[in-house]
Amino acid sequence: MKFKNLSAPHLRTKDTTRQVMIDVLISLTPAIAVSTWVFGLRALYIMMFSMISAEVLDFFIVRVLKKQKNYKPDFSASVTGLLFGMNMSMAVHWWHMLIGIAFAIIVAKHAFGGLGQNIFNPAEIGRVFMLISFPTVMTTWYKPFANMSASVDTITTATPLALLKEYGANKSLSNFSYMDMFLGKIPGSIGEVSALALLIGFAYLVYKKRIKLMIPISIFSTVLIISSIFYFVNPTRFGTPLFHLLAGGMIIGALFMATDMVTSPMTIKGQIVFGIGIGVIALTIRYFGAYPEGVSFSIVIMNALVPLIDLWMKPRVFGTSKKGAK
């Protein structure tokens, strides 16, 4: 019998980065459609402008500045740009988006070495940068379907989470029902409003085996457990567990941002710790922080801890002691 000696990696797959990114883009189309239905064509413009700007900037950096003449876009920048646009307020202007996209692509991605080497999720850290730099614009929320009125340009209103923080759960639920939050008939960031659309896209990624299931499971489980405890302490102030799952960016953050292959832990145990950390930090900010929302900050904070989580949760090499695995 003839044997071949080959260098690692020994396990290969036919999947490419481009194929994975195309599947992610396809999975986001239901949320894009619902967002356009709820907020109008301007929402579609914001998402497409962000996506194209990110791809053009990424292409320029790699092809011109890094002088990789054979580089062909793998659509990872398109995914970053689209998720960034979906996390924007309807009040942003084109120059806001350009500044945020530049920060996400240049600082969060290429300053660390490019695709696969970035510590933070570029789209998420771009959103955090925007929240800190342009807080007024990023917390101006348009009322659903308001731009379809012929008598006014638009109407702004508070999100369910903002109403919960200011006036309690009863006030928030009197304005927005659970079904409104599930379907997307609520104010908020452009792509986060419809839990149903995001879940449909997530189901597609699960079917294509593109997603780390343990991360969203651990996030949702942590949120359900902690919010249940606080609900029994004071239901009016803290709201129900279902409210915290459906309101704000919990669904889009857990399904599409926290599961980023590059910026999340590699092992199952690490993914559980990662998800628990996101759930705890997000609810802590929601309950006691200055912002009514905390998902973006929690993901960025846990991104920073991923190298340590991977080190601590490193599996023991077969045939070695636990001490030898460290």
XYZ file of C-alpha atoms in Angstrom:
326
model
C 0.000 0.000 0.000
C 1.276 3.461 -0.890
C 1.001 6.266 1.695
C 1.259 10.011 1.146
C 2.773 12.448 3.680
C 0.881 15.743 3.532
C 1.094 18.850 5.693
C -1.866 20.111 7.762
C -4.743 20.845 7.523
C -5.830 17.257 6.972
C -9.568 17.987 7.220
C -10.823 19.961 4.251
C -14.145 21.297 3.065
C -15.413 22.482 -0.292
C -17.028 25.515 1.347
C -15.413 28.867 0.680
C -15.623 32.160 2.527
C -17.580 33.570 -0.394
C -20.190 30.793 -0.237
C -20.632 31.280 3.521
C -20.998 35.044 3.131
C -23.534 34.659 0.322
C -25.618 32.387 2.571
C -25.494 35.002 5.342
C -26.638 37.681 2.880
C -29.499 35.433 1.731
C -30.520 34.783 5.340
C -30.890 38.520 5.944
C -33.292 39.122 3.038
C -36.490 38.485 5.088
C -35.407 41.132 7.608
C -34.517 43.528 4.775
C -37.968 43.038 3.229
C -39.833 43.603 6.511
C -37.707 46.665 7.381
C -38.486 48.201 3.989
C -42.186 47.443 4.488
C -42.209 49.012 7.972
C -39.985 52.078 7.410
C -40.185 52.639 3.657
C -37.620 52.823 0.855
C -35.261 55.018 2.879
C -34.545 51.986 5.077
C -33.559 50.008 1.975
C -31.343 52.903 0.857
C -29.512 52.972 4.224
C -28.854 49.225 4.175
C -27.706 49.138 0.535
C -25.565 52.284 0.916
C -23.798 50.750 3.924
C -23.254 47.428 2.176
C -21.838 48.931 -1.042
C -19.682 51.465 0.837
C -18.147 48.726 2.975
C -17.383 46.543 -0.046
C -15.808 49.398 -2.021
C -13.672 50.528 0.932
C -12.561 46.959 1.690
C -11.661 46.395 -1.987
C -9.628 49.616 -2.099
C -7.653 48.721 1.036
C -6.833 45.173 -0.049
C -6.299 45.805 -3.746
C -4.566 49.213 -3.632
C -3.010 49.713 -0.191
C -2.096 46.072 0.500
C -1.301 45.546 -3.191
C -2.978 42.151 -3.465
C -3.510 42.281 -7.213
C -5.327 38.940 -7.419
C -7.841 39.780 -4.711
C -11.499 39.148 -5.520
C -14.236 40.269 -3.101
C -15.417 37.452 -0.817
C -18.472 39.476 0.317
C -17.379 39.512 3.953
C -17.331 43.324 3.759
C -20.842 43.249 2.275
C -22.042 41.268 5.303
C -20.349 43.768 7.630
C -21.866 46.719 5.780
C -25.345 45.207 5.633
C -25.387 44.313 9.343
C -24.049 47.788 10.132
C -26.866 49.382 8.115
C -29.467 47.140 9.763
C -28.267 48.409 13.148
C -28.683 52.077 12.245
C -31.445 54.477 13.166
C -33.574 55.811 10.341
C -32.289 59.290 11.267
C -28.713 58.744 10.035
C -27.388 60.580 6.990
C -24.982 59.299 4.366
C -21.946 60.914 5.991
C -22.797 59.310 9.344
C -22.771 55.950 7.624
C -19.478 56.642 5.830
C -17.762 57.526 9.118
C -19.153 54.435 10.855
C -18.288 52.121 7.947
C -14.759 53.535 7.772
C -14.290 52.864 11.482
C -15.639 49.313 11.157
C -13.562 48.364 8.095
C -10.335 50.242 8.832
C -10.051 50.095 12.632
C -12.018 46.983 13.582
C -10.987 44.815 10.627
C -7.827 45.819 8.768
C -5.932 47.339 11.701
C -5.891 43.807 13.150
C -4.704 42.222 9.902
C -7.899 41.769 7.905
C -10.459 38.996 7.555
C -10.019 36.213 10.112
C -7.689 38.171 12.377
C -9.995 40.834 13.808
C -10.809 40.572 17.520
C -14.081 42.499 17.441
C -17.087 42.046 15.195
C -16.591 44.984 12.774
C -20.299 45.713 12.306
C -21.001 45.623 16.034
C -18.078 47.800 17.028
C -19.085 50.189 14.236
C -22.514 50.478 15.836
C -20.982 51.070 19.281
C -18.762 53.774 17.781
C -21.848 55.422 16.285
C -23.760 55.233 19.587
C -20.918 57.009 21.365
C -20.160 59.540 18.614
C -23.692 60.402 17.476
C -25.966 59.487 20.421
C -28.813 61.818 19.448
C -29.055 60.589 15.871
C -28.637 56.945 16.875
C -31.450 57.147 19.440
C -33.970 58.952 17.245
C -36.577 56.351 16.331
C -39.150 56.621 13.548
C -42.684 55.421 14.116
C -43.520 52.392 11.920
C -45.406 53.261 8.706
C -45.248 56.994 9.587
C -43.370 57.885 6.382
C -46.319 56.579 4.362
C -48.521 59.392 5.614
C -49.110 62.144 3.062
C -49.600 64.841 5.700
C -46.270 64.618 7.580
C -42.678 63.743 6.711
C -42.297 61.354 9.637
C -43.098 60.845 13.329
C -40.577 59.905 15.985
C -41.399 57.857 19.060
C -39.833 55.844 21.878
C -38.904 52.180 21.555
C -40.468 49.496 23.778
C -37.221 49.300 25.791
C -37.094 53.087 26.263
C -40.705 53.106 27.497
C -39.903 50.248 29.874
C -36.959 52.148 31.324
C -38.840 55.438 31.693
C -42.400 54.398 32.564
C -42.437 50.660 33.267
C -43.747 47.542 31.545
C -47.431 48.484 31.580
C -46.829 51.684 29.596
C -44.632 49.888 27.087
C -47.070 47.019 26.526
C -50.005 49.423 26.187
C -48.218 50.938 23.164
C -46.729 47.790 21.636
C -48.045 44.237 21.937
C -45.936 41.096 21.854
C -47.325 40.395 18.382
C -46.165 43.862 17.225
C -42.656 43.022 18.430
C -42.749 39.580 16.822
C -43.892 40.877 13.424
C -41.907 44.120 13.402
C -44.500 46.865 13.951
C -42.292 48.721 16.436
C -39.706 51.524 16.321
C -36.043 50.616 16.601
C -32.928 49.996 14.559
C -33.822 49.262 10.944
C -33.135 45.544 10.839
C -33.888 44.504 14.403
C -37.628 45.127 14.563
C -39.012 41.837 13.234
C -38.209 38.749 15.285
C -40.133 36.595 12.797
C -38.045 37.708 9.794
C -34.781 37.219 11.689
C -35.825 33.741 12.827
C -36.682 32.755 9.251
C -33.216 33.845 8.155
C -31.646 32.029 11.080
C -33.490 28.822 10.112
C -31.892 29.070 6.663
C -28.415 29.329 8.202
C -29.126 26.327 10.424
C -30.264 24.368 7.350
C -27.033 25.315 5.574
C -24.998 24.477 8.723
C -23.424 27.954 8.826
C -24.157 28.860 12.447
C -22.884 28.108 15.959
C -26.122 27.050 17.629
C -24.787 26.952 21.177
C -24.179 30.710 21.309
C -27.782 31.874 20.698
C -29.082 29.019 22.877
C -26.909 30.083 25.809
C -27.759 33.778 25.312
C -31.517 33.181 25.204
C -31.374 30.750 28.145
C -29.428 33.253 30.253
C -31.822 36.072 29.372
C -34.855 33.920 30.197
C -33.462 32.825 33.579
C -32.253 36.247 34.743
C -35.269 38.184 33.459
C -37.589 35.643 35.135
C -35.896 36.304 38.484
C -36.188 40.080 38.068
C -39.769 39.735 36.835
C -40.798 38.034 40.071
C -39.017 40.766 42.066
C -40.795 43.650 40.299
C -42.769 42.823 37.109
C -43.757 46.432 36.424
C -40.223 47.793 36.507
C -38.295 44.982 34.859
C -40.761 43.488 32.345
C -41.371 39.897 31.322
C -38.776 37.437 29.943
C -40.604 37.347 26.591
C -40.419 41.136 26.404
C -36.630 41.085 26.755
C -36.302 38.474 24.032
C -38.485 40.289 21.490
C -37.654 43.948 22.219
C -34.534 45.714 20.995
C -31.560 44.009 19.416
C -31.548 40.748 21.355
C -32.633 38.578 18.400
C -30.391 40.094 15.713
C -27.477 40.302 18.149
C -27.730 36.707 19.337
C -28.396 35.182 15.900
C -26.258 37.228 13.524
C -23.669 39.254 15.481
C -22.555 37.092 18.397
C -22.231 34.029 16.132
C -19.526 35.617 13.972
C -17.067 32.783 13.267
C -13.972 34.920 13.774
C -14.879 36.729 16.990
C -16.552 33.906 18.959
C -15.005 30.974 20.888
C -14.062 27.761 19.126
C -15.141 25.177 21.709
C -18.664 24.313 22.864
C -17.802 25.115 26.494
C -16.315 28.425 25.409
C -19.426 29.271 23.378
C -21.613 28.605 26.426
C -19.497 30.918 28.595
C -19.510 33.503 25.793
C -23.316 33.382 25.499
C -23.861 33.557 29.255
C -21.579 36.590 29.443
C -23.505 38.378 26.696
C -26.848 37.659 28.355
C -25.681 38.835 31.795
C -24.035 42.050 30.543
C -26.902 42.927 28.184
C -29.532 42.647 30.924
C -27.339 44.463 33.449
C -27.108 47.438 31.082
C -30.829 47.273 30.293
C -31.804 47.196 33.965
C -29.256 49.571 35.484
C -27.283 51.306 32.702
C -27.726 54.695 31.052
C -28.834 53.106 27.752
C -32.131 51.177 27.526
C -30.360 48.674 25.239
C -27.167 46.726 26.011
C -26.743 43.951 23.451
C -24.136 45.718 21.301
C -21.938 46.635 24.259
C -22.209 43.126 25.705
C -21.080 41.483 22.436
C -18.094 43.830 22.062
C -17.038 43.250 25.679
C -17.271 39.473 25.291
C -15.399 39.672 21.936
C -12.464 41.069 23.901
C -12.547 38.048 26.231
C -12.631 35.403 23.495
C -8.821 34.796 23.442
C -8.908 34.139 27.194
C -12.007 31.930 26.895
C -10.349 29.872 24.155
C -7.250 29.530 26.329
C -9.190 28.492 29.451
C -11.535 26.151 27.582
C -8.809 24.581 25.486
C -9.540 20.831 25.245
C -6.992 18.413 26.599
C -4.808 16.863 23.935
C -5.407 13.123 23.749
C -2.804 11.269 25.778
C -1.774 14.271 27.916
C -2.670 15.337 31.462
C -4.915 18.325 32.242
C -1.786 20.238 33.265
C -0.235 19.501 29.897
C -3.184 21.031 28.065
C -2.461 24.526 29.433
